[in-house]
Amino acid sequence: MIRHAEVVIIGGGVTGASIAFHLAAVGVRDVLVLERNSLASGGTGWSVGIVRQLYPTPETSQMVVRSLAAFRGFRDVVGGESGYIDCGVVIGVSAAMRPKLEETVIRQRSFGVRAEVLEPRDLARIEPRINGDHLGAVLYEPESGYGDPTAVTTGYAAAARRRGVRIEQGVEVVAIRTAGDHVTGVETASGDRVDTPVVVNAAGLWSGAVAQLAGIALPIIVGRHPVFVVERDAGFGRPHLVYLDLAGGSYARPETGGLTLTGSLTDDEAQHPMAPELLGSDVSLGDAADVLERTGRAIPRLAEARYRRGWVGAFDITPDWMPIIDESPVRGLWIAAGMSGHGFKLSPAVGEMMAALITGAAPPVDPAPFAFGRFTATSPSGTFVASYLG
Ligand SMILES: Cc1cc2nc3c(=O)[nH]c(=O)nc-3n(C[C@H](O)[C@H](O)[C@H](O)COP(=O)(O)OP(=O)(O)OC[C@H]3O[C@@H](n4cnc5c(N)ncnc54)[C@H](O)[C@@H]3O)c2cc1C
């Protein structure tokens, strides 16, 4: 069968769904989202969903501020629930990191970020269960928190459908058709052909393989990032704030049912390349022990928490740990990938920016730092922790 669409989006994760919603919102309704599995079955469905606002550049600061507003106003603007909980985020840094933190926060205020740099002793009034002994300062973001990546994806998808977007699940793209220097369509595993002048690669962990279908090499590696779930003891009290311990190398975010999700902040993902098919598989107890020890130092009460389970997650990582939001050298083939662990918290802004770029409008945030051609190396030179403070 031969069909036609104005835009084909490959991938029904939070990125593809947000782009579909934002395209429809600016009037591009003949959009077809092709998802080989089911919505949010990729990295999105395994995400921890933390929304912190500390970012070192004007563009990422603007993106996270816009995205936070979108999560908070999701019900009114998009419909459905983002599951956003503004419990507050605390970020602990070493003494050496403090000057950079102070500079960054001053810059970020002009973009509307609400955050204050505090002394470790101030934890006593904000979150006394955090251990401040090894910290040089803490950042407190009272409006930050976490959301539900699957709910955001299905919310965007439902709203896009109401505006005419077609979303097909269980449909894998196996070929990208080109003529000369531009894209002309895609082919699916069932033998269908969809003619289109615009294809968006929003295939997350699989974006490298999808780009290869058009002969494009993306400088993206898939790096392992396991997540662990612990059950807080009955005497723990109210859920803790989200805590990102940049000095000690771990994070913890509360979950319903007395649970806490925790993982590593040691920048080692790029050293652990992984086949994306392993996403969601079991973790080893050795992995868990190492991270839980660090989490127990960060929030000592969690040292007594009972380990429940874990899963293998992964990030699609570019050399500078920042996304690619740009047209590829094949005209009409756009890339929204390489989210490098930021893909949930930036997804509303990525959708807005891609919709503007594809329709030739001015994007709400300067896309220059996310250009396809910006890389001189193919392996990561930046770090995830550097994506907080530069
Ligand atoms: C464990 C973990 C923790 C995280 N924590 C955070 C966090 O705290 N905060 C934050 O902001 N971000 C976090 N992230 C990152 C964020 O969740 C991801 O960047 C984001 O969800 C990626 O969304 P995506 O739509 O780009 O990709 P995906 O969700 O991976 O979606 C890509 C989709 O493309 C589909 N696909 C692939 N190939 C094809 C094909 N050929 N044809 C059709 N469909 C195809 C896949 O099935 C998949 O559903 C985390 C990620 C993980 C895994």
GROMACS .gro file of C-alpha atoms in nm, residues 22-377:
model
  356
   22HIS     CA    1   0.333   2.074   1.864
   23LEU     CA    2   0.316   2.026   1.487
   24ALA     CA    3  -0.061   1.980   1.511
   25ALA     CA    4  -0.082   2.285   1.738
   26VAL     CA    5   0.075   2.502   1.466
   27GLY     CA    6  -0.162   2.361   1.205
   28VAL     CA    7   0.031   2.068   1.055
   29ARG     CA    8  -0.231   1.796   1.096
   30ASP     CA    9  -0.132   1.543   0.829
   31VAL     CA   10   0.124   1.388   1.060
   32LEU     CA   11   0.187   1.015   1.091
   33VAL     CA   12   0.371   0.877   1.396
   34LEU     CA   13   0.513   0.528   1.340
   35GLU     CA   14   0.608   0.337   1.654
   36ARG     CA   15   0.742  -0.012   1.612
   37ASN     CA   16   0.633  -0.127   1.957
   38SER     CA   17   0.394   0.076   2.174
   39LEU     CA   18   0.393   0.437   2.291
   40ALA     CA   19   0.654   0.503   2.563
   41SER     CA   20   0.798   0.151   2.535
   42GLY     CA   21   1.153   0.285   2.476
   43GLY     CA   22   1.370   0.489   2.712
   44THR     CA   23   1.063   0.697   2.805
   45GLY     CA   24   0.889   0.410   2.982
   46TRP     CA   25   1.196   0.334   3.196
   47SER     CA   26   1.280   0.692   3.283
   48VAL     CA   27   1.305   0.836   3.633
   49GLY     CA   28   1.136   1.159   3.518
   50ILE     CA   29   1.330   1.406   3.732
   51VAL     CA   30   1.287   1.771   3.639
   52ARG     CA   31   1.572   1.984   3.773
   53GLN     CA   32   1.638   2.328   3.635
   54LEU     CA   33   2.010   2.370   3.691
   55TYR     CA   34   2.162   2.403   3.343
   56PRO     CA   35   2.472   2.592   3.238
   57THR     CA   36   2.363   2.757   2.911
   58PRO     CA   37   2.099   3.018   2.824
   59GLU     CA   38   1.935   2.780   2.576
   60THR     CA   39   1.904   2.480   2.809
   61SER     CA   40   1.785   2.713   3.087
   62GLN     CA   41   1.515   2.855   2.861
   63MET     CA   42   1.415   2.508   2.749
   64VAL     CA   43   1.375   2.371   3.098
   65VAL     CA   44   1.179   2.676   3.214
   66ARG     CA   45   0.939   2.639   2.919
   67SER     CA   46   0.913   2.265   2.981
   68LEU     CA   47   0.843   2.305   3.351
   69ALA     CA   48   0.561   2.548   3.267
   70ALA     CA   49   0.425   2.292   3.021
   71PHE     CA   50   0.426   2.012   3.280
   72ARG     CA   51   0.254   2.236   3.534
   73GLY     CA   52  -0.010   2.354   3.287
   74PHE     CA   53  -0.042   2.018   3.109
   75ARG     CA   54  -0.406   1.955   3.199
   76ASP     CA   55  -0.520   2.292   3.065
   77VAL     CA   56  -0.302   2.316   2.756
   78VAL     CA   57  -0.264   1.954   2.644
   79GLY     CA   58  -0.527   1.764   2.840
   80GLY     CA   59  -0.449   1.455   3.045
   81GLU     CA   60  -0.204   1.444   3.332
   82SER     CA   61   0.171   1.500   3.338
   83GLY     CA   62   0.192   1.350   3.687
   84TYR     CA   63   0.408   1.645   3.780
   85ILE     CA   64   0.493   1.664   4.150
   86ASP     CA   65   0.665   1.988   4.251
   87CYS     CA   66   0.816   1.844   4.567
   88GLY     CA   67   1.136   2.046   4.526
   89VAL     CA   68   1.483   1.938   4.414
   90VAL     CA   69   1.803   1.971   4.618
   91ILE     CA   70   2.138   1.949   4.441
   92GLY     CA   71   2.445   1.893   4.656
   93VAL     CA   72   2.786   2.008   4.524
   94SER     CA   73   3.144   1.989   4.650
   95ALA     CA   74   3.332   2.297   4.772
   96ALA     CA   75   3.522   2.300   4.442
   97MET     CA   76   3.197   2.318   4.244
   98ARG     CA   77   3.049   2.601   4.452
   99PRO     CA   78   3.187   2.906   4.259
  100LYS     CA   79   3.053   2.766   3.931
  101LEU     CA   80   2.719   2.692   4.093
  102GLU     CA   81   2.688   3.050   4.219
  103GLU     CA   82   2.772   3.197   3.877
  104THR     CA   83   2.530   2.964   3.699
  105VAL     CA   84   2.240   3.038   3.932
  106ILE     CA   85   2.282   3.415   3.893
  107ARG     CA   86   2.272   3.375   3.514
  108GLN     CA   87   1.975   3.143   3.529
  109ARG     CA   88   1.761   3.388   3.731
  110SER     CA   89   1.730   3.608   3.421
  111PHE     CA   90   1.560   3.315   3.246
  112GLY     CA   91   1.305   3.274   3.522
  113VAL     CA   92   1.466   2.990   3.718
  114ARG     CA   93   1.379   3.004   4.090
  115ALA     CA   94   1.668   2.859   4.286
  116GLU     CA   95   1.882   2.953   4.583
  117VAL     CA   96   2.235   2.853   4.683
  118LEU     CA   97   2.238   2.754   5.050
  119GLU     CA   98   2.486   2.634   5.309
  120PRO     CA   99   2.484   2.262   5.387
  121ARG     CA  100   2.358   2.349   5.739
  122ASP     CA  101   2.041   2.495   5.579
  123LEU     CA  102   1.943   2.138   5.492
  124ALA     CA  103   1.815   2.118   5.849
  125ARG     CA  104   1.510   2.323   5.749
  126ILE     CA  105   1.462   2.196   5.390
  127GLU     CA  106   1.540   1.825   5.403
  128PRO     CA  107   1.711   1.722   5.727
  129ARG     CA  108   1.749   1.363   5.610
  130ILE     CA  109   2.016   1.464   5.356
  131ASN     CA  110   2.372   1.430   5.481
  132GLY     CA  111   2.553   1.760   5.418
  133ASP     CA  112   2.890   1.656   5.565
  134HIS     CA  113   3.073   1.618   5.233
  135LEU     CA  114   2.907   1.916   5.062
  136GLY     CA  115   3.037   2.265   4.987
  137ALA     CA  116   2.692   2.405   4.906
  138VAL     CA  117   2.340   2.297   4.817
  139LEU     CA  118   2.108   2.433   4.554
  140TYR     CA  119   1.740   2.438   4.636
  141GLU     CA  120   1.487   2.452   4.351
  142PRO     CA  121   1.146   2.469   4.521
  143GLU     CA  122   0.941   2.436   4.200
  144SER     CA  123   1.132   2.142   4.052
  145GLY     CA  124   1.036   1.779   4.106
  146TYR     CA  125   0.943   1.487   3.886
  147GLY     CA  126   0.679   1.386   3.637
  148ASP     CA  127   0.541   1.078   3.468
  149PRO     CA  128   0.708   1.031   3.126
  150THR     CA  129   0.456   0.770   3.011
  151ALA     CA  130   0.160   0.993   3.105
  152VAL     CA  131   0.317   1.291   2.926
  153THR     CA  132   0.369   1.077   2.615
  154THR     CA  133   0.014   0.942   2.609
  155GLY     CA  134  -0.121   1.290   2.694
  156TYR     CA  135   0.060   1.447   2.400
  157ALA     CA  136  -0.041   1.156   2.176
  158ALA     CA  137  -0.409   1.178   2.269
  159ALA     CA  138  -0.413   1.555   2.213
  160ALA     CA  139  -0.232   1.513   1.880
  161ARG     CA  140  -0.489   1.251   1.772
  162ARG     CA  141  -0.775   1.486   1.859
  163ARG     CA  142  -0.615   1.734   1.618
  164GLY     CA  143  -0.596   1.477   1.338
  165VAL     CA  144  -0.253   1.320   1.385
  166ARG     CA  145  -0.240   0.945   1.303
  167ILE     CA  146  -0.044   0.730   1.545
  168GLU     CA  147   0.029   0.373   1.446
  169GLN     CA  148   0.182   0.131   1.695
  170GLY     CA  149   0.346  -0.200   1.603
  171VAL     CA  150   0.476  -0.043   1.280
  172GLU     CA  151   0.850  -0.052   1.227
  173VAL     CA  152   1.025   0.170   0.974
  174VAL     CA  153   1.279  -0.043   0.786
  175ALA     CA  154   1.381   0.193   0.505
  176ILE     CA  155   1.406   0.567   0.444
  177ARG     CA  156   1.362   0.661   0.078
  178THR     CA  157   1.562   0.945  -0.070
  179ALA     CA  158   1.604   1.107  -0.410
  180GLY     CA  159   1.911   1.321  -0.472
  181ASP     CA  160   1.976   1.515  -0.154
  182HIS     CA  161   1.626   1.491  -0.004
  183VAL     CA  162   1.397   1.247   0.168
  184THR     CA  163   1.091   1.113  -0.016
  185GLY     CA  164   0.937   0.865   0.226
  186VAL     CA  165   0.969   0.557   0.444
  187GLU     CA  166   0.895   0.187   0.415
  188THR     CA  167   0.757  -0.026   0.693
  189ALA     CA  168   0.826  -0.387   0.791
  190SER     CA  169   0.486  -0.489   0.655
  191GLY     CA  170   0.581  -0.358   0.311
  192ASP     CA  171   0.384  -0.032   0.318
  193ARG     CA  172   0.530   0.280   0.165
  194VAL     CA  173   0.456   0.627   0.298
  195ASP     CA  174   0.548   0.914   0.070
  196THR     CA  175   0.641   1.231   0.258
  197PRO     CA  176   0.871   1.531   0.221
  198VAL     CA  177   0.954   1.534   0.594
  199VAL     CA  178   1.075   1.252   0.820
  200VAL     CA  179   1.165   1.307   1.186
  201ASN     CA  180   1.401   1.064   1.353
  202ALA     CA  181   1.278   1.056   1.715
  203ALA     CA  182   1.388   0.698   1.772
  204GLY     CA  183   1.582   0.761   2.093
  205LEU     CA  184   1.816   0.470   2.169
  206TRP     CA  185   1.757   0.344   1.813
  207SER     CA  186   1.811   0.680   1.643
  208GLY     CA  187   2.157   0.578   1.519
  209ALA     CA  188   2.015   0.270   1.345
  210VAL     CA  189   1.729   0.474   1.197
  211ALA     CA  190   1.968   0.741   1.065
  212GLN     CA  191   2.175   0.465   0.903
  213LEU     CA  192   1.868   0.381   0.691
  214ALA     CA  193   1.938   0.709   0.510
  215GLY     CA  194   2.315   0.661   0.514
  216ILE     CA  195   2.364   0.911   0.798
  217ALA     CA  196   2.602   0.837   1.086
  218LEU     CA  197   2.495   0.993   1.416
  219PRO     CA  198   2.762   1.052   1.683
  220ILE     CA  199   2.544   0.884   1.944
  221ILE     CA  200   2.633   0.598   2.173
  222VAL     CA  201   2.389   0.408   2.392
  223GLY     CA  202   2.522   0.406   2.749
  224ARG     CA  203   2.391   0.193   3.035
  225HIS     CA  204   2.217   0.367   3.326
  226PRO     CA  205   2.061   0.122   3.574
  227VAL     CA  206   1.788   0.226   3.817
  228PHE     CA  207   1.718   0.071   4.158
  229VAL     CA  208   1.401   0.072   4.365
  230VAL     CA  209   1.410   0.061   4.743
  231GLU     CA  210   1.133   0.058   4.998
  232ARG     CA  211   1.169   0.318   5.272
  233ASP     CA  212   1.122   0.190   5.624
  234ALA     CA  213   0.794   0.258   5.800
  235GLY     CA  214   0.949   0.521   6.028
  236PHE     CA  215   1.093   0.727   5.740
  237GLY     CA  216   0.803   0.971   5.750
  238ARG     CA  217   0.691   1.194   5.463
  239PRO     CA  218   0.856   1.131   5.124
  240HIS     CA  219   1.195   1.299   5.081
  241LEU     CA  220   1.263   1.571   4.827
  242VAL     CA  221   1.436   1.477   4.502
  243TYR     CA  222   1.806   1.477   4.582
  244LEU     CA  223   2.090   1.491   4.327
  245ASP     CA  224   2.424   1.447   4.501
  246LEU     CA  225   2.679   1.569   4.246
  247ALA     CA  226   2.955   1.547   4.508
  248GLY     CA  227   2.882   1.191   4.615
  249GLY     CA  228   2.757   1.049   4.283
  250SER     CA  229   2.398   0.937   4.340
  251TYR     CA  230   2.037   1.055   4.317
  252ALA     CA  231   1.715   0.963   4.491
  253ARG     CA  232   1.361   1.051   4.398
  254PRO     CA  233   1.050   0.946   4.586
  255GLU     CA  234   0.785   0.723   4.432
  256THR     CA  235   0.440   0.637   4.557
  257GLY     CA  236   0.393   0.337   4.789
  258GLY     CA  237   0.684   0.432   5.014
  259LEU     CA  238   0.935   0.364   4.737
  260THR     CA  239   1.244   0.553   4.623
  261LEU     CA  240   1.410   0.534   4.281
  262THR     CA  241   1.784   0.572   4.293
  263GLY     CA  242   2.080   0.557   4.059
  264SER     CA  243   2.430   0.671   3.986
  265LEU     CA  244   2.553   1.023   3.904
  266THR     CA  245   2.911   0.928   3.832
  267ASP     CA  246   2.919   0.993   3.459
  268ASP     CA  247   3.008   0.636   3.374
  269GLU     CA  248   2.732   0.569   3.116
  270ALA     CA  249   2.958   0.638   2.819
  271GLN     CA  250   3.204   0.378   2.949
  272HIS     CA  251   2.927   0.116   2.943
  273PRO     CA  252   2.797   0.095   2.588
  274MET     CA  253   2.489  -0.123   2.565
  275ALA     CA  254   2.264  -0.285   2.306
  276PRO     CA  255   1.931  -0.097   2.327
  277GLU     CA  256   1.744  -0.429   2.327
  278LEU     CA  257   1.867  -0.484   2.686
  279LEU     CA  258   1.650  -0.194   2.803
  280GLY     CA  259   1.435  -0.301   3.097
  281SER     CA  260   1.627  -0.620   3.171
  282ASP     CA  261   1.731  -0.716   3.525
  283VAL     CA  262   2.029  -0.564   3.703
  284SER     CA  263   2.285  -0.751   3.908
  285LEU     CA  264   2.302  -0.727   4.285
  286GLY     CA  265   2.659  -0.604   4.243
  287ASP     CA  266   2.532  -0.300   4.049
  288ALA     CA  267   2.276  -0.234   4.318
  289ALA     CA  268   2.516  -0.266   4.612
  290ASP     CA  269   2.753  -0.004   4.475
  291VAL     CA  270   2.484   0.257   4.412
  292LEU     CA  271   2.285   0.185   4.728
  293GLU     CA  272   2.597   0.240   4.932
  294ARG     CA  273   2.636   0.588   4.784
  295THR     CA  274   2.266   0.665   4.826
  296GLY     CA  275   2.290   0.552   5.188
  297ARG     CA  276   2.568   0.803   5.245
  298ALA     CA  277   2.366   1.080   5.077
  299ILE     CA  278   2.046   1.009   5.273
  300PRO     CA  279   2.154   0.789   5.565
  301ARG     CA  280   1.796   0.684   5.646
  302LEU     CA  281   1.788   0.514   5.303
  303ALA     CA  282   2.076   0.288   5.410
  304GLU     CA  283   1.811   0.093   5.599
  305ALA     CA  284   1.570   0.078   5.303
  306ARG     CA  285   1.483  -0.263   5.162
  307TYR     CA  286   1.600  -0.334   4.806
  308ARG     CA  287   1.302  -0.425   4.589
  309ARG     CA  288   1.417  -0.441   4.227
  310GLY     CA  289   1.609  -0.271   3.953
  311TRP     CA  290   1.618  -0.238   3.576
  312VAL     CA  291   1.866  -0.162   3.304
  313GLY     CA  292   1.807   0.181   3.156
  314ALA     CA  293   2.016   0.361   2.895
  315PHE     CA  294   2.083   0.707   2.755
  316ASP     CA  295   2.140   0.804   2.389
  317ILE     CA  296   2.454   1.011   2.440
  318THR     CA  297   2.615   1.265   2.206
  319PRO     CA  298   2.977   1.379   2.245
  320ASP     CA  299   2.872   1.694   2.440
  321TRP     CA  300   2.580   1.529   2.624
  322MET     CA  301   2.333   1.762   2.454
  323PRO     CA  302   2.060   1.673   2.202
  324ILE     CA  303   2.067   1.706   1.826
  325ILE     CA  304   1.768   1.918   1.717
  326ASP     CA  305   1.829   1.989   1.352
  327GLU     CA  306   1.788   1.886   0.991
  328SER     CA  307   2.037   1.625   0.876
  329PRO     CA  308   2.246   1.657   0.559
  330VAL     CA  309   1.959   1.472   0.383
  331ARG     CA  310   1.706   1.752   0.329
  332GLY     CA  311   1.374   1.687   0.497
  333LEU     CA  312   1.523   1.431   0.737
  334TRP     CA  313   1.519   1.589   1.082
  335ILE     CA  314   1.687   1.457   1.395
  336ALA     CA  315   1.549   1.495   1.749
  337ALA     CA  316   1.772   1.251   1.933
  338GLY     CA  317   2.081   1.213   2.146
  339MET     CA  318   1.884   1.335   2.448
  340SER     CA  319   2.174   1.226   2.672
  341GLY     CA  320   1.960   1.176   2.983
  342HIS     CA  321   1.771   1.509   2.952
  343GLY     CA  322   1.494   1.388   2.723
  344PHE     CA  323   1.202   1.397   2.963
  345LYS     CA  324   1.257   1.731   3.128
  346LEU     CA  325   1.324   1.904   2.794
  347SER     CA  326   1.058   1.722   2.589
  348PRO     CA  327   0.798   2.001   2.572
  349ALA     CA  328   1.059   2.252   2.451
  350VAL     CA  329   1.209   2.002   2.204
  351GLY     CA  330   0.862   1.952   2.054
  352GLU     CA  331   0.801   2.327   2.023
  353MET     CA  332   1.142   2.386   1.869
  354MET     CA  333   1.113   2.103   1.617
  355ALA     CA  334   0.764   2.214   1.512
  356ALA     CA  335   0.895   2.565   1.449
  357LEU     CA  336   1.203   2.447   1.262
  358ILE     CA  337   1.008   2.211   1.037
  359THR     CA  338   0.750   2.478   0.949
  360GLY     CA  339   1.013   2.748   0.894
  361ALA     CA  340   0.904   2.958   1.193
  362ALA     CA  341   1.140   3.111   1.449
  363PRO     CA  342   1.194   2.859   1.729
  364PRO     CA  343   1.123   2.985   2.082
  365VAL     CA  344   1.482   2.897   2.183
  366ASP     CA  345   1.792   2.939   1.967
  367PRO     CA  346   1.865   2.592   1.825
  368ALA     CA  347   2.228   2.670   1.730
  369PRO     CA  348   2.384   2.475   2.022
  370PHE     CA  349   2.195   2.166   1.908
  371ALA     CA  350   2.310   2.175   1.545
  372PHE     CA  351   2.379   1.849   1.367
  373GLY     CA  352   2.720   1.961   1.243
  374ARG     CA  353   2.863   2.089   1.572
  375PHE     CA  354   3.069   1.783   1.662
  376THR     CA  355   3.435   1.741   1.589
  377ALA     CA  356   3.461   1.409   1.778
   0.00000   0.00000   0.00000
